[in-house]
Coordinates of C-alpha atoms and ligand atoms in Angstrom, one line a residue:
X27 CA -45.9 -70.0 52.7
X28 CA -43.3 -70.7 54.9
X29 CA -41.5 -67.2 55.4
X30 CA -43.2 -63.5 55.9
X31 CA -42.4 -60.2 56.9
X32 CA -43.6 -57.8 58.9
X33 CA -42.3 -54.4 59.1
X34 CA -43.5 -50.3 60.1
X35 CA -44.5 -48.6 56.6
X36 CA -44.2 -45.2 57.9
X37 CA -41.6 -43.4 61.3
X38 CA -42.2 -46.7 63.4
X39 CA -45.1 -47.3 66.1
X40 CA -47.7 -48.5 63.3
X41 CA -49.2 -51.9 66.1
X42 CA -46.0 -53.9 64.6
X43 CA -46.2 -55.7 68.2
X44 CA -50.3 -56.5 68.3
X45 CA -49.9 -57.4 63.8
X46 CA -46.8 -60.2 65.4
X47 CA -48.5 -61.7 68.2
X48 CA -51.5 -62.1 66.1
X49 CA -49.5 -64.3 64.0
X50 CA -47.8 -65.4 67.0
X51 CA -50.6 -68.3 67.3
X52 CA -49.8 -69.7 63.8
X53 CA -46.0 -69.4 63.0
X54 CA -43.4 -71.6 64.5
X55 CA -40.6 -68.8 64.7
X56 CA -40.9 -65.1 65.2
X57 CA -37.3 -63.5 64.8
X58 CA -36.3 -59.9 65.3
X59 CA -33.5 -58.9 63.1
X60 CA -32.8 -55.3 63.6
X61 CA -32.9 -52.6 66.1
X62 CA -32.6 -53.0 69.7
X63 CA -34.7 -51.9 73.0
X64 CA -34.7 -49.0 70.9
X65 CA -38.2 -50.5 69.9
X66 CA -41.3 -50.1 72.0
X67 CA -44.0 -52.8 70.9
X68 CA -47.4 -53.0 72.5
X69 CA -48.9 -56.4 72.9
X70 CA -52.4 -56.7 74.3
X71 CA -53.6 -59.6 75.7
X72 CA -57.0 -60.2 77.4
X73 CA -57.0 -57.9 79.9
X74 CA -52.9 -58.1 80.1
X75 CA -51.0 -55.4 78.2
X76 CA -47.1 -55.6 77.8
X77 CA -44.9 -53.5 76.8
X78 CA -41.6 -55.6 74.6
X79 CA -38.5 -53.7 73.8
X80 CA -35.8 -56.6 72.5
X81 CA -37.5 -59.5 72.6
X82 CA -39.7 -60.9 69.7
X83 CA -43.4 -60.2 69.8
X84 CA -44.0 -63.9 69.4
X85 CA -42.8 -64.6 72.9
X86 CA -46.8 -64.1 74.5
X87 CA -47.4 -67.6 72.4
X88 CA -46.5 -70.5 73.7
X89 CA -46.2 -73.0 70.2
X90 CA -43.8 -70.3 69.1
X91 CA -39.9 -70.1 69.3
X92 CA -38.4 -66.1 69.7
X93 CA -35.4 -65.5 68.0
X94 CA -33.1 -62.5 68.4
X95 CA -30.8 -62.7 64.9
X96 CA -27.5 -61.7 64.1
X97 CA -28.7 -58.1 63.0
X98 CA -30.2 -56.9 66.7
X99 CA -28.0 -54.9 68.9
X100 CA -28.3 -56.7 72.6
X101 CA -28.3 -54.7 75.4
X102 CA -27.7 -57.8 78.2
X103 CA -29.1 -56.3 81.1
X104 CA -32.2 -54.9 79.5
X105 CA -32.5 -58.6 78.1
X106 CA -32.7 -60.5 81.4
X107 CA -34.5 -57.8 83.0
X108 CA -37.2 -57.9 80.1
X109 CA -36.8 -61.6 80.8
X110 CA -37.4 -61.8 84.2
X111 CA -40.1 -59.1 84.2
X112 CA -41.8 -61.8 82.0
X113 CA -41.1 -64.6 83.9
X114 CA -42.5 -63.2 86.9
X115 CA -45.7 -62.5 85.0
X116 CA -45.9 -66.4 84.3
X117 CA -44.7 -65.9 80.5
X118 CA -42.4 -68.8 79.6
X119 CA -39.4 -67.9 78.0
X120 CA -37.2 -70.8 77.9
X121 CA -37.7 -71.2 74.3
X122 CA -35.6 -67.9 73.7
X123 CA -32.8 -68.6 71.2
X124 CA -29.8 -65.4 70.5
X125 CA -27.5 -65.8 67.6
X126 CA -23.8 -65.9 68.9
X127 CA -23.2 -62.8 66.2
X128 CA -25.7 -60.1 67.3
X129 CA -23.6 -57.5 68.8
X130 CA -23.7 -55.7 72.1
X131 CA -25.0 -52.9 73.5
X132 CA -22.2 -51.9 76.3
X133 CA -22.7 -49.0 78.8
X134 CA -20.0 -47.1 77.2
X135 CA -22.4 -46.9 73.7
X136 CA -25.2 -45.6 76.1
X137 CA -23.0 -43.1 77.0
X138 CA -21.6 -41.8 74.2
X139 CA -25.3 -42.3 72.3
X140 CA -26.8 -39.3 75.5
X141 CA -23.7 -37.1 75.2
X142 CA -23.6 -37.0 71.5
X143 CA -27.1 -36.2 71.6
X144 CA -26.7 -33.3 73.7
X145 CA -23.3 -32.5 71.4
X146 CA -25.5 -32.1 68.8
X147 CA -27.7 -29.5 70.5
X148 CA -30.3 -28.1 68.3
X149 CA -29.2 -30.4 65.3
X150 CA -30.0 -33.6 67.3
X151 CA -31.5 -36.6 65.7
X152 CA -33.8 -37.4 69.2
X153 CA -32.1 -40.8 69.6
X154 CA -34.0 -42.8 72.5
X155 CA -30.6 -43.0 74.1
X156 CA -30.1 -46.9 74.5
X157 CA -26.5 -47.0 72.9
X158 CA -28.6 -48.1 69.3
X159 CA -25.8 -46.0 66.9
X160 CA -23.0 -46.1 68.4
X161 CA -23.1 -49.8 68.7
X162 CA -24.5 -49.9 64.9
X163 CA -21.3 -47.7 64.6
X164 CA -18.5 -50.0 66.2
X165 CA -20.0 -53.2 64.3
X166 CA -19.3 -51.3 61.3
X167 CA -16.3 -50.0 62.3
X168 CA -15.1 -53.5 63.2
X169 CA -14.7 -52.6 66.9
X170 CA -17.9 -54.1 68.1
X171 CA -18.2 -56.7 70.7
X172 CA -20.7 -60.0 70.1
X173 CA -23.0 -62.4 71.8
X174 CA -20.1 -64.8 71.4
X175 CA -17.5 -63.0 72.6
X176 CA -18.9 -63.5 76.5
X177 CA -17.8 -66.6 76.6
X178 CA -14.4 -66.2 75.6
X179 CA -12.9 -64.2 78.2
X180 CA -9.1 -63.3 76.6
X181 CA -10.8 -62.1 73.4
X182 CA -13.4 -60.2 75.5
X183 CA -10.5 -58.0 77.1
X184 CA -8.8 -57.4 73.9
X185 CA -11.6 -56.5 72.0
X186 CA -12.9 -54.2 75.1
X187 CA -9.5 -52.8 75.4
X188 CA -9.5 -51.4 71.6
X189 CA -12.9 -50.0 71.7
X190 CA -12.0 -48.1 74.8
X191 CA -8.5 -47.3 74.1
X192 CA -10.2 -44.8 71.5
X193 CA -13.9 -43.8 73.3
X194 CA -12.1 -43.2 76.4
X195 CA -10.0 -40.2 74.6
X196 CA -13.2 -38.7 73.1
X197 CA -15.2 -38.8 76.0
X198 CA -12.4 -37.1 77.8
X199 CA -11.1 -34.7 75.6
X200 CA -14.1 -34.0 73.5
X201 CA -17.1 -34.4 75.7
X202 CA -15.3 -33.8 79.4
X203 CA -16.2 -36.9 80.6
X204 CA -14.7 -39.6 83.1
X205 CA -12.5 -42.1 81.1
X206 CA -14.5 -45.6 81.2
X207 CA -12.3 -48.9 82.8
X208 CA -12.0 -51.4 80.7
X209 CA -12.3 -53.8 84.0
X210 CA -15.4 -52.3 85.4
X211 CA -16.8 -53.1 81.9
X212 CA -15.2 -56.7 81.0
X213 CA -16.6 -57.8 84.5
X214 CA -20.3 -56.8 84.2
X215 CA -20.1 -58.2 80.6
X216 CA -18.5 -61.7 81.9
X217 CA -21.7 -61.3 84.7
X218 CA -24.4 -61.8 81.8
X219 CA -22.6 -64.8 80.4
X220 CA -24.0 -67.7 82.3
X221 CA -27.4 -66.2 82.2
X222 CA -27.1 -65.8 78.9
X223 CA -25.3 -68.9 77.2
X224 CA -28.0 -71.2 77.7
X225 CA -29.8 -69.3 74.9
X226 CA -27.5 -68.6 72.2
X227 CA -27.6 -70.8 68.8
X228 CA -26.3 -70.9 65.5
X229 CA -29.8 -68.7 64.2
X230 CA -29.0 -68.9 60.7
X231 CA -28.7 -72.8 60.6
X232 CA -31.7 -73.2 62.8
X233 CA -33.9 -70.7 60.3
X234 CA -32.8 -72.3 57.3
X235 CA -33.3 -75.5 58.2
X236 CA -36.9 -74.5 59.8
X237 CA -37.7 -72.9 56.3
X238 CA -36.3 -75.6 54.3
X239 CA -39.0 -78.4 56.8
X240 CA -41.9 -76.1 55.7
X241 CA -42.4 -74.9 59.2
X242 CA -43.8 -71.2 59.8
X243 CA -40.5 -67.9 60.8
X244 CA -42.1 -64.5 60.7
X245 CA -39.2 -61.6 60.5
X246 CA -40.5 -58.6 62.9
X247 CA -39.0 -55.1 62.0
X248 CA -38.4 -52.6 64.9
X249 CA -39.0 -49.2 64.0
X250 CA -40.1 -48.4 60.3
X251 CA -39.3 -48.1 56.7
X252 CA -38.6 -44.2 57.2
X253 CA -36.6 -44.5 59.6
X254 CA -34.2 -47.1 57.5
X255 CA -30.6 -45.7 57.5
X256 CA -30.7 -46.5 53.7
X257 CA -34.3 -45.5 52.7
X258 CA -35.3 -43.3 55.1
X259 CA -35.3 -39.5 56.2
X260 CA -31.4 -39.6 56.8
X261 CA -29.6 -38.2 58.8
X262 CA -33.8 -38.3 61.0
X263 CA -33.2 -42.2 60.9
X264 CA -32.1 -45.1 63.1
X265 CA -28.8 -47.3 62.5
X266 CA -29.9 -50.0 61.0
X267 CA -32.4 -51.4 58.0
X268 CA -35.6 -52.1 59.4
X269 CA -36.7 -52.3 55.6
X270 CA -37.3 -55.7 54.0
X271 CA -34.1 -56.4 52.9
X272 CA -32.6 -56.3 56.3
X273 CA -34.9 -59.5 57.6
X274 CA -32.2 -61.3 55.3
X275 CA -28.6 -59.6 56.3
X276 CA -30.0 -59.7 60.1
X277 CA -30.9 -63.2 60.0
X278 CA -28.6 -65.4 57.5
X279 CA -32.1 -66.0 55.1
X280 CA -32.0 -65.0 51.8
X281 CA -34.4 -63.5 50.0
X282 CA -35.7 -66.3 47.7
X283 CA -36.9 -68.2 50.7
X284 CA -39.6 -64.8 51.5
X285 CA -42.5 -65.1 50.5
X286 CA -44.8 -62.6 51.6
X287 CA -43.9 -59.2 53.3
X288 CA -46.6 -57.2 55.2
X289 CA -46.2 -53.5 56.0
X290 CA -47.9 -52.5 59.2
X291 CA -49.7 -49.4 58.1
X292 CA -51.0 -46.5 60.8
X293 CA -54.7 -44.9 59.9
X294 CA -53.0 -41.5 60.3
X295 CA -49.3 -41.4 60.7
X296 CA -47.1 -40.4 64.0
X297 CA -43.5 -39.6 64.4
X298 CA -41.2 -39.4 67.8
X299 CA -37.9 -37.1 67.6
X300 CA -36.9 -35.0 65.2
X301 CA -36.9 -35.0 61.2
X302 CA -39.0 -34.1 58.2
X303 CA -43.0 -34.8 58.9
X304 CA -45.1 -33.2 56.0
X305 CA -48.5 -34.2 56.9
X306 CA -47.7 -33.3 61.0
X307 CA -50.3 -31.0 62.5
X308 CA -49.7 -28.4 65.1
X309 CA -53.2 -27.7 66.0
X310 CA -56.1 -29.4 67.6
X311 CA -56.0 -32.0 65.4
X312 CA -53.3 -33.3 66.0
X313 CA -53.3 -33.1 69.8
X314 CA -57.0 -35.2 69.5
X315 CA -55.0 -38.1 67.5
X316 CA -52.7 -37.9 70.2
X317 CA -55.2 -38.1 72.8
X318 CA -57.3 -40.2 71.4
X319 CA -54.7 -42.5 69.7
X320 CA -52.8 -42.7 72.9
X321 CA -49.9 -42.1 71.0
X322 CA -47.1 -41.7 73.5
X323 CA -44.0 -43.4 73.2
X324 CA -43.6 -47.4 74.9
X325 CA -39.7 -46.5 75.6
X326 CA -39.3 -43.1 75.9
X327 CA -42.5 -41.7 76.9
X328 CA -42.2 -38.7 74.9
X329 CA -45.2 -37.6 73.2
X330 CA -45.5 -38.9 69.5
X331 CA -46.1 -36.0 66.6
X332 CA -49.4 -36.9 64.9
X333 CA -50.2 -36.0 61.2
X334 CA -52.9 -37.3 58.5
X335 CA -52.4 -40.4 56.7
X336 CA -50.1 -39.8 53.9
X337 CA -50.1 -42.0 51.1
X338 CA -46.7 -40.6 49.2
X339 CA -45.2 -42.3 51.9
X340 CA -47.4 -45.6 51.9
X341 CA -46.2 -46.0 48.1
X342 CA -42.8 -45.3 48.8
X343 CA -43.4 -48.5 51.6
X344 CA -44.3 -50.9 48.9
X345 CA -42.1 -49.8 46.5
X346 CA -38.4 -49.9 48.5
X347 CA -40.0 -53.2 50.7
X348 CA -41.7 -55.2 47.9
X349 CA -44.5 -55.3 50.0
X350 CA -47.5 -57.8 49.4
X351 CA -50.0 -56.9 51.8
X352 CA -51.0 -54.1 54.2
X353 CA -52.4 -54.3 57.9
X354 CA -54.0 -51.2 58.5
X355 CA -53.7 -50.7 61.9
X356 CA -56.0 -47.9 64.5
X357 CA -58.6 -47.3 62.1
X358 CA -61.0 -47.0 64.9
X359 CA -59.2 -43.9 66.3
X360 CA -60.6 -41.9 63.3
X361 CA -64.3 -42.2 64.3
X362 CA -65.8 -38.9 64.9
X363 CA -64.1 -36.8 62.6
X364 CA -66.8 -35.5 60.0
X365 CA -64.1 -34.8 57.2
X366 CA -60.5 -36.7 57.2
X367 CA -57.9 -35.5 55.3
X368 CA -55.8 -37.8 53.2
X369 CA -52.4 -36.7 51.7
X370 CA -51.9 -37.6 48.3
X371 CA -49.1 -36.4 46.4
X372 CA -46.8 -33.4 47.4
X373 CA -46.0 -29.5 46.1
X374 CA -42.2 -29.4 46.4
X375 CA -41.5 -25.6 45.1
X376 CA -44.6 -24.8 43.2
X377 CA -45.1 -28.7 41.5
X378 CA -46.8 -31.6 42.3
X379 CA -44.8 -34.7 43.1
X380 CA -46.4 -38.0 43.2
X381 CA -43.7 -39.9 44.7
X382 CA -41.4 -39.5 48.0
X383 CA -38.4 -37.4 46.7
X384 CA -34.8 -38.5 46.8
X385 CA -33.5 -35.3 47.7
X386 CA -33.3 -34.2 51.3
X387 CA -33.7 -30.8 50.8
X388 CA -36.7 -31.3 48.4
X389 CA -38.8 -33.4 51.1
X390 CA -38.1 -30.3 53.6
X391 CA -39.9 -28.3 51.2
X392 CA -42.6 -30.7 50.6
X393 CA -46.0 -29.5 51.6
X394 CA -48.9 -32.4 51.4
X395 CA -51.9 -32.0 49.0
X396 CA -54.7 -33.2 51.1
X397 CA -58.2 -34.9 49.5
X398 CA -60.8 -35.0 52.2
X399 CA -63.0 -38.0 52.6
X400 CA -66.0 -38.3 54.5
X401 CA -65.7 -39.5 57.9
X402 CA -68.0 -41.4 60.6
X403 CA -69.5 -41.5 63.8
X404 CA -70.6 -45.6 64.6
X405 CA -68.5 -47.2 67.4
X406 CA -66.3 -49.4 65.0
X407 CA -64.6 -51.3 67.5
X408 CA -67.1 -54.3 67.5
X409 CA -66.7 -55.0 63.6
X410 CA -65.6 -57.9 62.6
X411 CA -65.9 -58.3 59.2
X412 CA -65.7 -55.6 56.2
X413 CA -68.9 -55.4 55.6
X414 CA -69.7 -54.3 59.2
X415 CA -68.2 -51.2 59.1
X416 CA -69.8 -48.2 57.9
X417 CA -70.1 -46.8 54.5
X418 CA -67.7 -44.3 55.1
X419 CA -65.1 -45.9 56.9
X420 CA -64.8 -48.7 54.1
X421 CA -64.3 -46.1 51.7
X422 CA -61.6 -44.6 53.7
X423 CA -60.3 -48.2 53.6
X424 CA -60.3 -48.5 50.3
X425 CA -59.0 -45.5 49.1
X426 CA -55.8 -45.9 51.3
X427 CA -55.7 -49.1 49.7
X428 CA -55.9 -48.0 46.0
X429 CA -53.5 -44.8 46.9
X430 CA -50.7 -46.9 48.5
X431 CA -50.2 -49.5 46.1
X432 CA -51.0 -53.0 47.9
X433 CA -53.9 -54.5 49.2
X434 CA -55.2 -54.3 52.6
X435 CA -55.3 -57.8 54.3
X436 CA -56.1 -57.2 58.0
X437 CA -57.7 -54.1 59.7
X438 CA -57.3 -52.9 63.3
X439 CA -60.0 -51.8 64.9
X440 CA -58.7 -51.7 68.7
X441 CA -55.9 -52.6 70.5
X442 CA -56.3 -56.3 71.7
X443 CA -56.1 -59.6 69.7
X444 CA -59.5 -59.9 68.4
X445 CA -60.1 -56.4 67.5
X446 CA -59.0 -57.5 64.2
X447 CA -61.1 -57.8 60.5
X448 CA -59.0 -60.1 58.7
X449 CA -59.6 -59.8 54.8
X450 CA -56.8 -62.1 53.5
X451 CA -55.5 -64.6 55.7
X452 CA -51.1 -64.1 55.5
X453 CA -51.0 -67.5 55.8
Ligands
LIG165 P1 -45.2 -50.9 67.5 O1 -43.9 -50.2 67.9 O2 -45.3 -50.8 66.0 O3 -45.4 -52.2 68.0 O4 -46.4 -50.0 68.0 P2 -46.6 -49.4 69.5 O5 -46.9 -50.5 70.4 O6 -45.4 -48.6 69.9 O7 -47.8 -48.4 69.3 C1 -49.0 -48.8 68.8 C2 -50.1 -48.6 69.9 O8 -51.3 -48.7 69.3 C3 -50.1 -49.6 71.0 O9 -50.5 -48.9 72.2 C4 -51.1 -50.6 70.6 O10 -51.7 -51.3 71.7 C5 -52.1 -49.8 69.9 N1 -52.8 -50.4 68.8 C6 -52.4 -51.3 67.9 N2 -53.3 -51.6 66.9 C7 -54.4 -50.8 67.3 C8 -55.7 -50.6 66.7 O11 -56.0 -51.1 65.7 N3 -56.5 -49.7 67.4 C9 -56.1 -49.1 68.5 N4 -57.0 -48.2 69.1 N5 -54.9 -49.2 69.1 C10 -54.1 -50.1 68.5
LIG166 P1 -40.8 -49.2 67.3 O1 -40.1 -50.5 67.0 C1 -40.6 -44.9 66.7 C2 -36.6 -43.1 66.4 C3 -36.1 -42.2 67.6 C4 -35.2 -41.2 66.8 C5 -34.6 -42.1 65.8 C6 -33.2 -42.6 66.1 O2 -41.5 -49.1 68.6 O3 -41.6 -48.7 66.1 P2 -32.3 -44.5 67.9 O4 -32.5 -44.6 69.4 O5 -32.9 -45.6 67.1 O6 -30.9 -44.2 67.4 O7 -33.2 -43.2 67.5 O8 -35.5 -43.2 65.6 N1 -37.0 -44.4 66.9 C7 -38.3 -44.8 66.9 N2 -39.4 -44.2 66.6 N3 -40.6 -46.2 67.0 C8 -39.5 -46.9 67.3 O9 -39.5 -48.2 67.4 C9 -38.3 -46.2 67.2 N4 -37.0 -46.6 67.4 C10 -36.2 -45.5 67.2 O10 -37.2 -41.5 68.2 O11 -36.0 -40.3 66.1
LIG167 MG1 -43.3 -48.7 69.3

């Protein structure tokens, strides 16, 4: 079993960080391969909580190596000062390893990411504003600027020099802001590189070869499987694929070598910044999931929109990641509701669709067709095996399980570590 998955089945925030560093203990490698600090992943330990935005969840484990692969966009200084924040906390985090191709987030895409936002006005996507899109953008545009190119300081200036040449007339002309120097930004660049070189490896090599000795990589996604440029609520997205597929462009593995893939799997479902949301809820409902689910953004600190569980989406997860196992994740945040609403298929125009619509225009019409299952009031939080929690609750569990296509392997019932029922072992 020597290579898994894990990844956000719905709009991101699912407990992706607490699902990793449970596995942390067991696996040799965890390796990020999307996304940036774009991510917010909660990690609670004892009676430590920490808050990870770039660097793999597997880092609050010492047996375990964290890898940033080629696919991540880097911003340097919110690496070393994530880093050093750790550090200073008595985390070690000399084991770090960067691949040379990741690219760079620069201060110019932070820029341009907060005033294309506000460009957008109305019609804006609610970016977190770390520079995640238009560094996604350059890469694909060929004018990106990598890991590797810190230590080369000629190709550095060149490659800083045609990026700019271009942003430098559209932030002027277009969005009446000051031209950016291409010194200013070639010497804070150059300042990151001998903090930064002792990390950086040849990622794919080292995985491969890791794989190929039977030793233990988990692939953590960022964000989630709707939020997927490819497969999710485009243009309401990210810039990159968080979905299965991308733990093989973002990392040099292929996808023969994956063996298991686990979608991380909210009790209810949340969203931050704008975009479709059929099961959301405007009333008191949803502000008591928020309340109660603490579910206010790690990065931002916006508030996240809160909705019933919706299990259109949850098959759409399995089908477009191949997934093999579910961790439901916040299960205990339910308790105390006497009835809980379940979304299980949609009315798009007067018909009932089973699955998640390709059309964008059809899922903005899409209105959820709830079941209600009966709910409970025990304290769940203690439970540590199935059989401990009650009646009602395991139904819940089970009908989520039989709606969304794959079976339930691990339940959270709390925040920390050991607030955990494990049903299947991923291992
Ligand atoms: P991520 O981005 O997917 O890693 O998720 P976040 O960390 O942004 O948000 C998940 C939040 O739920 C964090 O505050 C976690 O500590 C918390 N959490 C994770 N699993 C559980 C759970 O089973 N129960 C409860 N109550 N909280 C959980
Ligand atoms: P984790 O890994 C939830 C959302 C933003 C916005 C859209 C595009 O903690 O689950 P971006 O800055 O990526 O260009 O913003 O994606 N978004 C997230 N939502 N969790 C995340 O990460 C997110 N990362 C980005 O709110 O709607
Ligand atoms: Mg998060």
């Amino acid at each position: 079993m020597p290579a898994l998955v894990l990844l956000g089945a719905q709009w991101g925030d699912e407990g992706k960080g607490k699902a990793t560093d449970l596995l942390g203990g067991s696996v040799d490698y965890v390796v990020r391969y999307q996304g940036g600090n774009n991510a917010g992943h909660t990690v609670v330990v004892g009676d430590q909580k920490y808050a990870l935005h770039l660097l793999p969840s597997g880092i609050l484990s010492p047996g375990c190596t964290p890898v940033i692969g080629n696919g991540v966009v880097v911003d340097p200084a919110v690496l070393l000062s994530e880093l050093s924040g750790l550090a200073d906390r008595g985390v070690d985090t000399s084991k770090l390893l960067i691949s040379g191709n990741a690219h760079l987030i620069t201060p110019y895409h932070t820029t341009l990411d907060k005033v294309s936002e506000r460009f957008l006005g109305k019609r804006k996507i609610g970016t977190t504003g770390r520079g995640i899109g238009p560094a996604y953008a350059d890469k694909i545009n060929r004018v990106g600027i990598r890991v590797q190119d810190l230590f080369d300081e000629s190709i550095l200036r060149q490659k800083v020099e045609a990026a700019l040449d271009y942003k430098n007339q559209v932030l002027a002309k277009l969005y009446n802001r000051r031209a950016i120097a291409v010194d200013q930004v070639v010497e804070e660049l150059l300042g990151y590189a001998d903090r930064l070189g002792g990390y950086v490896a040849d990622t794919t090599l080292l995985l491969n070869n890791a794989i190929d000795q039977g030793q233990v990589v988990l692939f953590e996604g960022g964000q989630g499987t709707l939020l997927d440029v490819d497969h999710g609520t485009y243009p309401f997205v990210t810039s990159s694929n968080p979905t299965a597929g991308g733990a093989c462009t973002g990392t040099g593995v292929g996808p023969t070598k994956i063996s298991r893939v686990i979608g991380i799997l909210k009790a209810y479902t949340t969203r931050v910044g704008a975009g479709p949301f059929p099961t959301e809820l405007l009333d008191e409902d949803g502000e008591k999931l928020r309340t109660i689910g603490g579910e206010r953004g790690v990065t931002t600190g916006r508030d996240r929109r809160c909705g019933w569980f919706d299990a259109v989406i949850a098959r759409y997860a399995t089908r477009v990641n191949g997934l093999t196992d579910f961790f439901l994740t916040k299960l205990d945040v339910l308790t105390g509701w006497e009835r809980i609403p379940v979304c299980v298929a949609y009315e798009i125009d007067g018909k009932r669709v089973e699955e998640l619509p390709y059309s964008q225009t059809d899922f903005h019409h899409a209105k959820p067709i709830y079941e209600t299952l009966p709910g409970w009031s025990e304290d769940i939080t203690q439970a540590k095996t199935f059989d401990e929690l009650p009646k009602n609750a395991q139904t819940y569990v089970q009908a989520l399980e039989e709606m969304s296509g794959a079976p339930i392997s691990a339940i959270g019932v709390g925040p920390g570590r050991d607030e955990t029922i494990q049903i299947n072992s991923f291992l």
